[in-house]
PDB file of C-alpha atoms in Angstrom:
ATOM      1  CA  MET A 997      38.160  44.788  16.340  1.00  0.00           C
ATOM      2  CA  GLN A 998      40.137  43.229  13.516  1.00  0.00           C
ATOM      3  CA  GLN A 999      40.530  39.929  15.303  1.00  0.00           C
ATOM      4  CA  THR A1000      36.731  39.943  15.950  1.00  0.00           C
ATOM      5  CA  LYS A1001      36.140  40.229  12.216  1.00  0.00           C
ATOM      6  CA  ALA A1002      38.674  37.788  11.737  1.00  0.00           C
ATOM      7  CA  LEU A1003      37.016  35.202  13.945  1.00  0.00           C
ATOM      8  CA  GLY A1004      33.628  35.946  12.387  1.00  0.00           C
ATOM      9  CA  TRP A1005      34.831  35.294   8.843  1.00  0.00           C
ATOM     10  CA  LEU A1006      36.729  32.240   9.971  1.00  0.00           C
ATOM     11  CA  LEU A1007      33.526  30.890  11.663  1.00  0.00           C
ATOM     12  CA  ALA A1008      31.467  31.549   8.437  1.00  0.00           C
ATOM     13  CA  LEU A1009      33.895  29.782   6.453  1.00  0.00           C
ATOM     14  CA  ALA A1010      33.938  26.815   8.601  1.00  0.00           C
ATOM     15  CA  ILE A1011      30.183  26.605   8.439  1.00  0.00           C
ATOM     16  CA  CYS A1012      30.241  26.673   4.615  1.00  0.00           C
ATOM     17  CA  ILE A1013      32.834  23.835   4.653  1.00  0.00           C
ATOM     18  CA  SER A1014      30.853  21.658   6.859  1.00  0.00           C
ATOM     19  CA  SER A1015      27.566  22.137   5.451  1.00  0.00           C
ATOM     20  CA  PRO A1016      26.881  19.288   2.978  1.00  0.00           C
ATOM     21  CA  ALA A1017      26.450  20.045  -0.569  1.00  0.00           C
ATOM     22  CA  HIS A1018      23.046  20.275  -1.863  1.00  0.00           C
ATOM     23  CA  ALA A1019      22.041  19.139  -5.418  1.00  0.00           C
ATOM     24  CA  ARG A1020      20.193  21.570  -7.718  1.00  0.00           C
ATOM     25  CA  THR A1021      16.350  20.963  -7.829  1.00  0.00           C
ATOM     26  CA  LEU A1022      15.492  18.383 -10.474  1.00  0.00           C
ATOM     27  CA  HIS A1023      12.930  19.497 -13.120  1.00  0.00           C
ATOM     28  CA  VAL A1024      10.760  16.503 -14.032  1.00  0.00           C
ATOM     29  CA  VAL A1025       8.183  15.589 -16.585  1.00  0.00           C
ATOM     30  CA  ALA A1026       5.866  12.777 -15.758  1.00  0.00           C
ATOM     31  CA  SER A1027       3.563  11.661 -18.407  1.00  0.00           C
ATOM     32  CA  PHE A1028       0.021  12.108 -16.649  1.00  0.00           C
ATOM     33  CA  SER A1029      -1.147  13.372 -13.373  1.00  0.00           C
ATOM     34  CA  ILE A1030      -1.271  10.069 -11.376  1.00  0.00           C
ATOM     35  CA  LEU A1031       2.424   9.440 -11.963  1.00  0.00           C
ATOM     36  CA  ALA A1032       3.320  12.956 -11.710  1.00  0.00           C
ATOM     37  CA  ASP A1033       1.683  12.902  -7.720  1.00  0.00           C
ATOM     38  CA  VAL A1034       3.638   9.677  -7.090  1.00  0.00           C
ATOM     39  CA  VAL A1035       6.935  11.252  -8.149  1.00  0.00           C
ATOM     40  CA  LYS A1036       6.157  14.444  -5.815  1.00  0.00           C
ATOM     41  CA  GLN A1037       5.667  12.156  -2.962  1.00  0.00           C
ATOM     42  CA  ILE A1038       9.009  10.688  -3.246  1.00  0.00           C
ATOM     43  CA  GLY A1039      11.055  13.694  -4.869  1.00  0.00           C
ATOM     44  CA  GLY A1040       9.715  16.014  -2.219  1.00  0.00           C
ATOM     45  CA  ALA A1041      11.163  19.654  -1.958  1.00  0.00           C
ATOM     46  CA  GLN A1042      13.950  18.454  -4.265  1.00  0.00           C
ATOM     47  CA  VAL A1043      11.821  17.974  -7.299  1.00  0.00           C
ATOM     48  CA  VAL A1044       9.443  20.334  -9.360  1.00  0.00           C
ATOM     49  CA  VAL A1045       7.177  18.081 -11.423  1.00  0.00           C
ATOM     50  CA  LYS A1046       5.339  18.840 -14.371  1.00  0.00           C
ATOM     51  CA  SER A1047       2.357  16.466 -15.475  1.00  0.00           C
ATOM     52  CA  LEU A1048       1.998  16.579 -19.451  1.00  0.00           C
ATOM     53  CA  VAL A1049      -1.429  15.109 -19.303  1.00  0.00           C
ATOM     54  CA  PRO A1050      -3.404  17.484 -16.803  1.00  0.00           C
ATOM     55  CA  PRO A1051      -5.784  16.637 -14.197  1.00  0.00           C
ATOM     56  CA  ASP A1052      -9.208  15.130 -15.667  1.00  0.00           C
ATOM     57  CA  GLY A1053      -7.158  14.435 -18.638  1.00  0.00           C
ATOM     58  CA  ASP A1054      -7.281  11.360 -21.180  1.00  0.00           C
ATOM     59  CA  PRO A1055      -3.823   9.774 -21.355  1.00  0.00           C
ATOM     60  CA  HIS A1056      -4.795   7.414 -24.622  1.00  0.00           C
ATOM     61  CA  GLU A1057      -6.275  10.711 -26.382  1.00  0.00           C
ATOM     62  CA  PHE A1058      -3.740  13.255 -25.336  1.00  0.00           C
ATOM     63  CA  GLU A1059      -2.355  15.762 -27.768  1.00  0.00           C
ATOM     64  CA  PRO A1060       0.948  17.460 -26.699  1.00  0.00           C
ATOM     65  CA  SER A1061       1.326  21.065 -27.174  1.00  0.00           C
ATOM     66  CA  PRO A1062       4.444  23.102 -27.799  1.00  0.00           C
ATOM     67  CA  ASP A1063       4.757  24.097 -24.154  1.00  0.00           C
ATOM     68  CA  ASP A1064       4.968  20.320 -23.420  1.00  0.00           C
ATOM     69  CA  ALA A1065       7.630  19.964 -25.827  1.00  0.00           C
ATOM     70  CA  ARG A1066       9.424  22.831 -24.165  1.00  0.00           C
ATOM     71  CA  ALA A1067       8.746  21.231 -20.529  1.00  0.00           C
ATOM     72  CA  LEU A1068      10.430  18.054 -22.105  1.00  0.00           C
ATOM     73  CA  LYS A1069      13.263  19.446 -23.584  1.00  0.00           C
ATOM     74  CA  GLU A1070      14.302  21.263 -20.501  1.00  0.00           C
ATOM     75  CA  ALA A1071      13.735  18.498 -18.108  1.00  0.00           C
ATOM     76  CA  ASP A1072      16.455  16.667 -16.175  1.00  0.00           C
ATOM     77  CA  ILE A1073      14.467  13.324 -16.096  1.00  0.00           C
ATOM     78  CA  ALA A1074      11.150  11.881 -17.328  1.00  0.00           C
ATOM     79  CA  PHE A1075       8.876   9.257 -16.421  1.00  0.00           C
ATOM     80  CA  LEU A1076       6.438   7.171 -18.260  1.00  0.00           C
ATOM     81  CA  SER A1077       4.157   4.335 -16.877  1.00  0.00           C
ATOM     82  CA  GLY A1078       4.865   2.479 -20.016  1.00  0.00           C
ATOM     83  CA  GLU A1079       2.976  -0.959 -21.062  1.00  0.00           C
ATOM     84  CA  GLY A1080       1.606   1.032 -24.221  1.00  0.00           C
ATOM     85  CA  LEU A1081      -0.063   3.720 -22.252  1.00  0.00           C
ATOM     86  CA  GLU A1082       1.674   6.925 -23.653  1.00  0.00           C
ATOM     87  CA  THR A1083       1.855   5.988 -27.625  1.00  0.00           C
ATOM     88  CA  TRP A1084       2.522   9.871 -28.238  1.00  0.00           C
ATOM     89  CA  PHE A1085       5.493   9.926 -25.906  1.00  0.00           C
ATOM     90  CA  GLN A1086       8.190   8.956 -28.780  1.00  0.00           C
ATOM     91  CA  ARG A1087       6.758  11.410 -31.151  1.00  0.00           C
ATOM     92  CA  LEU A1088       6.717  14.117 -28.526  1.00  0.00           C
ATOM     93  CA  ALA A1089      10.426  13.402 -27.438  1.00  0.00           C
ATOM     94  CA  GLN A1090      11.617  13.325 -31.108  1.00  0.00           C
ATOM     95  CA  ALA A1091       9.744  16.791 -31.824  1.00  0.00           C
ATOM     96  CA  SER A1092      11.129  18.530 -28.731  1.00  0.00           C
ATOM     97  CA  GLY A1093      14.715  17.381 -28.940  1.00  0.00           C
ATOM     98  CA  TYR A1094      14.747  15.287 -25.571  1.00  0.00           C
ATOM     99  CA  LYS A1095      18.187  13.603 -25.201  1.00  0.00           C
ATOM    100  CA  GLY A1096      17.229  11.898 -22.065  1.00  0.00           C
ATOM    101  CA  GLN A1097      16.183   8.440 -21.637  1.00  0.00           C
ATOM    102  CA  ALA A1098      12.663   8.262 -19.949  1.00  0.00           C
ATOM    103  CA  THR A1099      12.178   5.911 -16.960  1.00  0.00           C
ATOM    104  CA  VAL A1100       9.399   3.611 -17.504  1.00  0.00           C
ATOM    105  CA  VAL A1101       8.068   2.672 -13.731  1.00  0.00           C
ATOM    106  CA  SER A1102       6.058   0.073 -14.647  1.00  0.00           C
ATOM    107  CA  THR A1103       9.291  -2.163 -14.937  1.00  0.00           C
ATOM    108  CA  GLY A1104       8.839  -5.380 -12.723  1.00  0.00           C
ATOM    109  CA  ILE A1105       5.290  -5.479 -12.450  1.00  0.00           C
ATOM    110  CA  GLU A1106       3.384  -8.772 -13.233  1.00  0.00           C
ATOM    111  CA  THR A1107       0.909  -7.441 -16.344  1.00  0.00           C
ATOM    112  CA  ILE A1108      -2.303  -8.578 -17.250  1.00  0.00           C
ATOM    113  CA  SER A1109      -2.760  -9.467 -21.029  1.00  0.00           C
ATOM    114  CA  MET A1110      -5.945  -9.702 -23.053  1.00  0.00           C
ATOM    115  CA  GLU A1111      -7.592 -10.207 -26.505  1.00  0.00           C
ATOM    116  CA  GLU A1112      -8.387  -7.324 -28.205  1.00  0.00           C
ATOM    117  CA  ASP A1113      -9.392  -6.752 -31.778  1.00  0.00           C
ATOM    118  CA  GLY A1114      -7.991 -10.233 -32.372  1.00  0.00           C
ATOM    119  CA  LYS A1115      -4.644  -9.154 -30.822  1.00  0.00           C
ATOM    120  CA  SER A1116      -3.028 -10.112 -27.516  1.00  0.00           C
ATOM    121  CA  VAL A1117      -2.493  -6.685 -26.047  1.00  0.00           C
ATOM    122  CA  THR A1118      -1.212  -5.667 -22.336  1.00  0.00           C
ATOM    123  CA  ASP A1119      -3.166  -3.924 -19.880  1.00  0.00           C
ATOM    124  CA  PRO A1120      -1.397  -0.445 -18.982  1.00  0.00           C
ATOM    125  CA  HIS A1121      -3.751   0.587 -16.283  1.00  0.00           C
ATOM    126  CA  VAL A1122      -1.346  -1.060 -13.484  1.00  0.00           C
ATOM    127  CA  TRP A1123      -1.688   1.685 -10.975  1.00  0.00           C
ATOM    128  CA  ASN A1124      -5.355   0.693 -10.170  1.00  0.00           C
ATOM    129  CA  SER A1125      -3.689  -1.901  -7.962  1.00  0.00           C
ATOM    130  CA  VAL A1126      -1.911  -0.453  -4.952  1.00  0.00           C
ATOM    131  CA  ARG A1127       0.744  -2.837  -4.755  1.00  0.00           C
ATOM    132  CA  ASN A1128       2.024  -1.990  -8.142  1.00  0.00           C
ATOM    133  CA  VAL A1129       2.536   1.547  -7.102  1.00  0.00           C
ATOM    134  CA  ILE A1130       4.850   0.392  -4.579  1.00  0.00           C
ATOM    135  CA  VAL A1131       6.595  -1.127  -7.558  1.00  0.00           C
ATOM    136  CA  TRP A1132       6.371   2.474  -9.115  1.00  0.00           C
ATOM    137  CA  ALA A1133       7.754   4.064  -5.928  1.00  0.00           C
ATOM    138  CA  ASN A1134      10.885   1.790  -5.955  1.00  0.00           C
ATOM    139  CA  ASN A1135      11.721   2.375  -9.518  1.00  0.00           C
ATOM    140  CA  ILE A1136      11.084   6.340  -9.302  1.00  0.00           C
ATOM    141  CA  GLU A1137      13.349   6.587  -6.120  1.00  0.00           C
ATOM    142  CA  LYS A1138      16.174   4.666  -8.024  1.00  0.00           C
ATOM    143  CA  ALA A1139      16.017   7.217 -11.068  1.00  0.00           C
ATOM    144  CA  LEU A1140      16.028  10.292  -8.714  1.00  0.00           C
ATOM    145  CA  SER A1141      18.849   8.998  -6.836  1.00  0.00           C
ATOM    146  CA  ALA A1142      21.012   8.639  -9.740  1.00  0.00           C
ATOM    147  CA  ALA A1143      20.059  11.859 -11.186  1.00  0.00           C
ATOM    148  CA  SER A1144      20.987  13.696  -7.983  1.00  0.00           C
ATOM    149  CA  PRO A1145      23.255  11.446  -5.476  1.00  0.00           C
ATOM    150  CA  GLU A1146      23.557  14.006  -3.062  1.00  0.00           C
ATOM    151  CA  ASP A1147      19.766  13.775  -2.248  1.00  0.00           C
ATOM    152  CA  ALA A1148      19.890   9.838  -2.644  1.00  0.00           C
ATOM    153  CA  ALA A1149      19.164   9.441   1.316  1.00  0.00           C
ATOM    154  CA  LYS A1150      16.060  11.830   1.092  1.00  0.00           C
ATOM    155  CA  PHE A1151      14.530  10.093  -1.992  1.00  0.00           C
ATOM    156  CA  THR A1152      15.107   6.642  -0.069  1.00  0.00           C
ATOM    157  CA  SER A1153      13.194   7.834   3.265  1.00  0.00           C
ATOM    158  CA  ASN A1154      10.465   9.313   1.175  1.00  0.00           C
ATOM    159  CA  ALA A1155      10.001   6.167  -0.636  1.00  0.00           C
ATOM    160  CA  THR A1156      10.057   4.133   2.220  1.00  0.00           C
ATOM    161  CA  ASN A1157       7.534   6.223   3.992  1.00  0.00           C
ATOM    162  CA  TYR A1158       5.393   6.311   1.125  1.00  0.00           C
ATOM    163  CA  ALA A1159       5.296   2.491   0.509  1.00  0.00           C
ATOM    164  CA  LYS A1160       4.051   2.285   3.975  1.00  0.00           C
ATOM    165  CA  GLN A1161       1.157   4.751   3.331  1.00  0.00           C
ATOM    166  CA  LEU A1162       0.486   2.630   0.136  1.00  0.00           C
ATOM    167  CA  GLU A1163       0.442  -0.938   2.335  1.00  0.00           C
ATOM    168  CA  GLN A1164      -2.155   0.626   4.426  1.00  0.00           C
ATOM    169  CA  LEU A1165      -4.167   1.745   1.716  1.00  0.00           C
ATOM    170  CA  ASP A1166      -4.076  -1.650  -0.141  1.00  0.00           C
ATOM    171  CA  ALA A1167      -5.351  -3.279   3.269  1.00  0.00           C
ATOM    172  CA  TYR A1168      -8.180  -0.639   3.451  1.00  0.00           C
ATOM    173  CA  ALA A1169      -9.062  -1.362   0.142  1.00  0.00           C
ATOM    174  CA  ARG A1170      -9.219  -5.149   0.788  1.00  0.00           C
ATOM    175  CA  ALA A1171     -10.932  -4.883   3.955  1.00  0.00           C
ATOM    176  CA  GLN A1172     -13.747  -2.554   2.517  1.00  0.00           C
ATOM    177  CA  ILE A1173     -14.380  -4.563  -0.381  1.00  0.00           C
ATOM    178  CA  GLY A1174     -14.053  -7.960   0.957  1.00  0.00           C
ATOM    179  CA  ALA A1175     -16.877  -7.381   3.358  1.00  0.00           C
ATOM    180  CA  ILE A1176     -19.412  -7.075   0.394  1.00  0.00           C
ATOM    181  CA  PRO A1177     -20.767 -10.358  -0.806  1.00  0.00           C
ATOM    182  CA  LYS A1178     -18.567 -11.705  -3.906  1.00  0.00           C
ATOM    183  CA  GLU A1179     -22.180 -11.774  -5.773  1.00  0.00           C
ATOM    184  CA  GLN A1180     -22.757  -8.058  -5.340  1.00  0.00           C
ATOM    185  CA  ARG A1181     -19.361  -6.977  -6.691  1.00  0.00           C
ATOM    186  CA  LYS A1182     -20.096  -6.407 -10.075  1.00  0.00           C
ATOM    187  CA  VAL A1183     -20.296  -2.791 -11.878  1.00  0.00           C
ATOM    188  CA  LEU A1184     -20.399  -1.351 -15.166  1.00  0.00           C
ATOM    189  CA  THR A1185     -17.829   1.163 -16.388  1.00  0.00           C
ATOM    190  CA  SER A1186     -17.068   3.397 -19.636  1.00  0.00           C
ATOM    191  CA  HIS A1187     -13.936   1.334 -20.604  1.00  0.00           C
ATOM    192  CA  ASP A1188     -11.877  -1.575 -19.483  1.00  0.00           C
ATOM    193  CA  ALA A1189      -9.344   0.111 -17.194  1.00  0.00           C
ATOM    194  CA  PHE A1190      -9.928  -1.771 -13.954  1.00  0.00           C
ATOM    195  CA  GLY A1191      -8.505  -5.286 -14.491  1.00  0.00           C
ATOM    196  CA  TYR A1192      -5.721  -4.861 -11.727  1.00  0.00           C
ATOM    197  CA  PHE A1193      -8.312  -3.329  -9.410  1.00  0.00           C
ATOM    198  CA  SER A1194     -10.363  -6.535 -10.092  1.00  0.00           C
ATOM    199  CA  ARG A1195      -7.451  -8.986  -9.996  1.00  0.00           C
ATOM    200  CA  ALA A1196      -6.265  -7.188  -6.654  1.00  0.00           C
ATOM    201  CA  TYR A1197      -9.694  -6.733  -4.711  1.00  0.00           C
ATOM    202  CA  GLY A1198     -12.307  -8.952  -6.413  1.00  0.00           C
ATOM    203  CA  VAL A1199     -14.841  -6.791  -8.292  1.00  0.00           C
ATOM    204  CA  SER A1200     -15.798  -7.556 -11.408  1.00  0.00           C
ATOM    205  CA  PHE A1201     -16.213  -4.657 -14.134  1.00  0.00           C
ATOM    206  CA  LEU A1202     -17.979  -4.688 -17.197  1.00  0.00           C
ATOM    207  CA  SER A1203     -17.428  -2.227 -20.025  1.00  0.00           C
ATOM    208  CA  PRO A1204     -18.208  -1.626 -23.621  1.00  0.00           C
ATOM    209  CA  ILE A1205     -15.107   0.068 -24.837  1.00  0.00           C
ATOM    210  CA  GLY A1206     -11.701  -1.906 -24.479  1.00  0.00           C
ATOM    211  CA  LEU A1207      -8.495  -0.870 -22.968  1.00  0.00           C
ATOM    212  CA  SER A1208      -8.054   2.200 -24.804  1.00  0.00           C
ATOM    213  CA  THR A1209     -10.799   4.858 -24.919  1.00  0.00           C
ATOM    214  CA  GLU A1210      -9.856   5.491 -28.517  1.00  0.00           C
ATOM    215  CA  SER A1211     -11.370   2.312 -29.690  1.00  0.00           C
ATOM    216  CA  GLU A1212     -15.075   2.196 -30.324  1.00  0.00           C
ATOM    217  CA  ALA A1213     -17.678  -0.279 -29.357  1.00  0.00           C
ATOM    218  CA  SER A1214     -19.686  -2.001 -32.415  1.00  0.00           C
ATOM    219  CA  ALA A1215     -23.581  -2.334 -32.184  1.00  0.00           C
ATOM    220  CA  GLY A1216     -23.017  -6.204 -31.733  1.00  0.00           C
ATOM    221  CA  ASP A1217     -20.425  -5.986 -28.810  1.00  0.00           C
ATOM    222  CA  VAL A1218     -23.163  -3.300 -27.182  1.00  0.00           C
ATOM    223  CA  ALA A1219     -26.054  -5.712 -27.513  1.00  0.00           C
ATOM    224  CA  LYS A1220     -24.226  -8.542 -26.238  1.00  0.00           C
ATOM    225  CA  LEU A1221     -23.032  -6.569 -23.268  1.00  0.00           C
ATOM    226  CA  ILE A1222     -26.505  -5.486 -22.564  1.00  0.00           C
ATOM    227  CA  ASP A1223     -27.524  -9.075 -22.623  1.00  0.00           C
ATOM    228  CA  GLN A1224     -24.558 -10.025 -20.169  1.00  0.00           C
ATOM    229  CA  ILE A1225     -25.571  -7.166 -17.614  1.00  0.00           C
ATOM    230  CA  LYS A1226     -28.989  -8.480 -17.526  1.00  0.00           C
ATOM    231  CA  LYS A1227     -28.066 -11.857 -17.140  1.00  0.00           C
ATOM    232  CA  GLU A1228     -25.570 -11.246 -14.260  1.00  0.00           C
ATOM    233  CA  GLY A1229     -27.703  -8.999 -12.605  1.00  0.00           C
ATOM    234  CA  VAL A1230     -25.187  -5.801 -12.756  1.00  0.00           C
ATOM    235  CA  LYS A1231     -27.246  -3.287 -10.809  1.00  0.00           C
ATOM    236  CA  VAL A1232     -24.869  -0.203 -10.600  1.00  0.00           C
ATOM    237  CA  TYR A1233     -22.821   1.768 -13.325  1.00  0.00           C
ATOM    238  CA  PHE A1234     -20.170   4.453 -12.977  1.00  0.00           C
ATOM    239  CA  ILE A1235     -18.941   7.122 -15.249  1.00  0.00           C
ATOM    240  CA  GLU A1236     -15.241   7.840 -15.473  1.00  0.00           C
ATOM    241  CA  ASN A1237     -13.838  11.697 -15.026  1.00  0.00           C
ATOM    242  CA  SER A1238     -11.809  11.375 -18.089  1.00  0.00           C
ATOM    243  CA  ASN A1239     -13.922  10.245 -21.069  1.00  0.00           C
ATOM    244  CA  ASP A1240     -17.296  10.739 -22.328  1.00  0.00           C
ATOM    245  CA  PRO A1241     -20.206   8.916 -20.094  1.00  0.00           C
ATOM    246  CA  ARG A1242     -22.948   8.840 -22.879  1.00  0.00           C
ATOM    247  CA  LEU A1243     -22.503   5.206 -24.093  1.00  0.00           C
ATOM    248  CA  VAL A1244     -22.098   3.885 -20.765  1.00  0.00           C
ATOM    249  CA  GLN A1245     -25.341   5.786 -19.856  1.00  0.00           C
ATOM    250  CA  GLN A1246     -27.416   4.440 -22.703  1.00  0.00           C
ATOM    251  CA  ILE A1247     -26.183   0.796 -21.688  1.00  0.00           C
ATOM    252  CA  ALA A1248     -27.435   1.700 -18.202  1.00  0.00           C
ATOM    253  CA  ALA A1249     -30.718   2.907 -19.421  1.00  0.00           C
ATOM    254  CA  ALA A1250     -31.286  -0.278 -21.375  1.00  0.00           C
ATOM    255  CA  THR A1251     -30.529  -2.416 -18.448  1.00  0.00           C
ATOM    256  CA  GLY A1252     -31.883  -0.739 -15.697  1.00  0.00           C
ATOM    257  CA  ALA A1253     -28.651  -0.322 -13.971  1.00  0.00           C
ATOM    258  CA  LYS A1254     -28.457   2.759 -11.525  1.00  0.00           C
ATOM    259  CA  PRO A1255     -25.975   5.375 -11.325  1.00  0.00           C
ATOM    260  CA  GLY A1256     -22.971   4.827  -8.689  1.00  0.00           C
ATOM    261  CA  GLY A1257     -21.294   7.995  -9.192  1.00  0.00           C
ATOM    262  CA  LYS A1258     -17.967   9.100 -10.782  1.00  0.00           C
ATOM    263  CA  LEU A1259     -14.693   6.984 -10.501  1.00  0.00           C
ATOM    264  CA  TYR A1260     -11.161   8.404 -11.314  1.00  0.00           C
ATOM    265  CA  VAL A1261      -9.779   5.994 -13.402  1.00  0.00           C
ATOM    266  CA  GLU A1262      -6.557   7.548 -15.455  1.00  0.00           C
ATOM    267  CA  SER A1263      -6.203  11.053 -14.028  1.00  0.00           C
ATOM    268  CA  LEU A1264      -6.936  12.931 -10.903  1.00  0.00           C
ATOM    269  CA  SER A1265      -9.140  15.640 -10.052  1.00  0.00           C
ATOM    270  CA  ALA A1266      -8.449  18.796  -9.793  1.00  0.00           C
ATOM    271  CA  ALA A1267      -6.610  20.104  -6.454  1.00  0.00           C
ATOM    272  CA  ASP A1268      -9.955  21.107  -4.949  1.00  0.00           C
ATOM    273  CA  GLY A1269     -11.616  17.890  -5.953  1.00  0.00           C
ATOM    274  CA  PRO A1270     -12.072  14.490  -4.440  1.00  0.00           C
ATOM    275  CA  ALA A1271      -8.876  12.490  -5.850  1.00  0.00           C
ATOM    276  CA  ALA A1272      -6.057  15.309  -5.910  1.00  0.00           C
ATOM    277  CA  THR A1273      -3.404  12.661  -4.842  1.00  0.00           C
ATOM    278  CA  TYR A1274      -3.274   9.017  -6.041  1.00  0.00           C
ATOM    279  CA  ALA A1275      -3.951   7.886  -2.292  1.00  0.00           C
ATOM    280  CA  SER A1276      -7.116  10.216  -2.297  1.00  0.00           C
ATOM    281  CA  LEU A1277      -7.961   8.763  -5.633  1.00  0.00           C
ATOM    282  CA  ILE A1278      -7.911   5.126  -4.478  1.00  0.00           C
ATOM    283  CA  ARG A1279      -9.843   5.873  -1.544  1.00  0.00           C
ATOM    284  CA  TYR A1280     -12.464   7.671  -3.223  1.00  0.00           C
ATOM    285  CA  ASN A1281     -13.002   4.892  -5.690  1.00  0.00           C
ATOM    286  CA  VAL A1282     -13.003   2.169  -2.992  1.00  0.00           C
ATOM    287  CA  ASP A1283     -15.591   4.081  -1.257  1.00  0.00           C
ATOM    288  CA  GLN A1284     -17.685   4.991  -4.152  1.00  0.00           C
ATOM    289  CA  ILE A1285     -17.815   1.444  -5.133  1.00  0.00           C
ATOM    290  CA  VAL A1286     -18.594   0.058  -1.762  1.00  0.00           C
ATOM    291  CA  THR A1287     -21.297   2.317  -1.251  1.00  0.00           C
ATOM    292  CA  ALA A1288     -23.004   1.477  -4.587  1.00  0.00           C
ATOM    293  CA  ILE A1289     -22.862  -2.195  -4.552  1.00  0.00           C
ATOM    294  CA  SER A1290     -23.860  -2.589  -0.813  1.00  0.00           C
ATOM    295  CA  LYS A1291     -27.146  -0.967  -1.866  1.00  0.00           C
TER     296      LYS A1291
END
């Protein structure tokens, strides 16, 4: 009997010794919901991710709460998109006492610059081109692997598989939009968040507000835009899930543009909505745009 117990104990000890060490779960903060989803896709079961800006939230006008400060202070790693999107993050980091270095996932992306209020500014909405999010995925994988080397192989595998899904999604967007005559690929939206989508997929977007929803359109700018819409024959407009639709609706009423629905531009939908993940967001937006401009 004692010999049997001893053998059992030795077997259990051998299993423990031979089992690979498993890193603790990483607690991650991401600045907004789209980025949080991409981090989840790569981190898998090894991460718990909190999005500071919630689904349907506006990352430009976000006001962090004390709960956000606590979450950031306790985080193992934080992710930002960068390029001027999260102007509030540095204040939050200082207020929370967060000591880590936030990873900027847009590093390496070929950005778009444009003039706004007499200044050259970088368009921060890089995720609206799927190929840019493949760059995100690579940067996220490297940061997670550095934070938890024991799980690096899992992160690498997840990132590789996710990049393949994104390649297929990018090809889908190009095929669907490419089937529409170029002269029909024109839409009106609430603000100028689709520059990367336009460059990647060949749709022209007009909007009354610049890169940030915090900016305001003058009466003169709105009048010029109305004239441009009429001149170019823009027939459809979209509202956005994360900002006020009233101005774009007023412009549409003045031009005769018809509603095309809602686009998810800077945030995911709620979990039961049509854009609960980044991949579903892109597919939904592409389908909405194609349906509207095909009429």
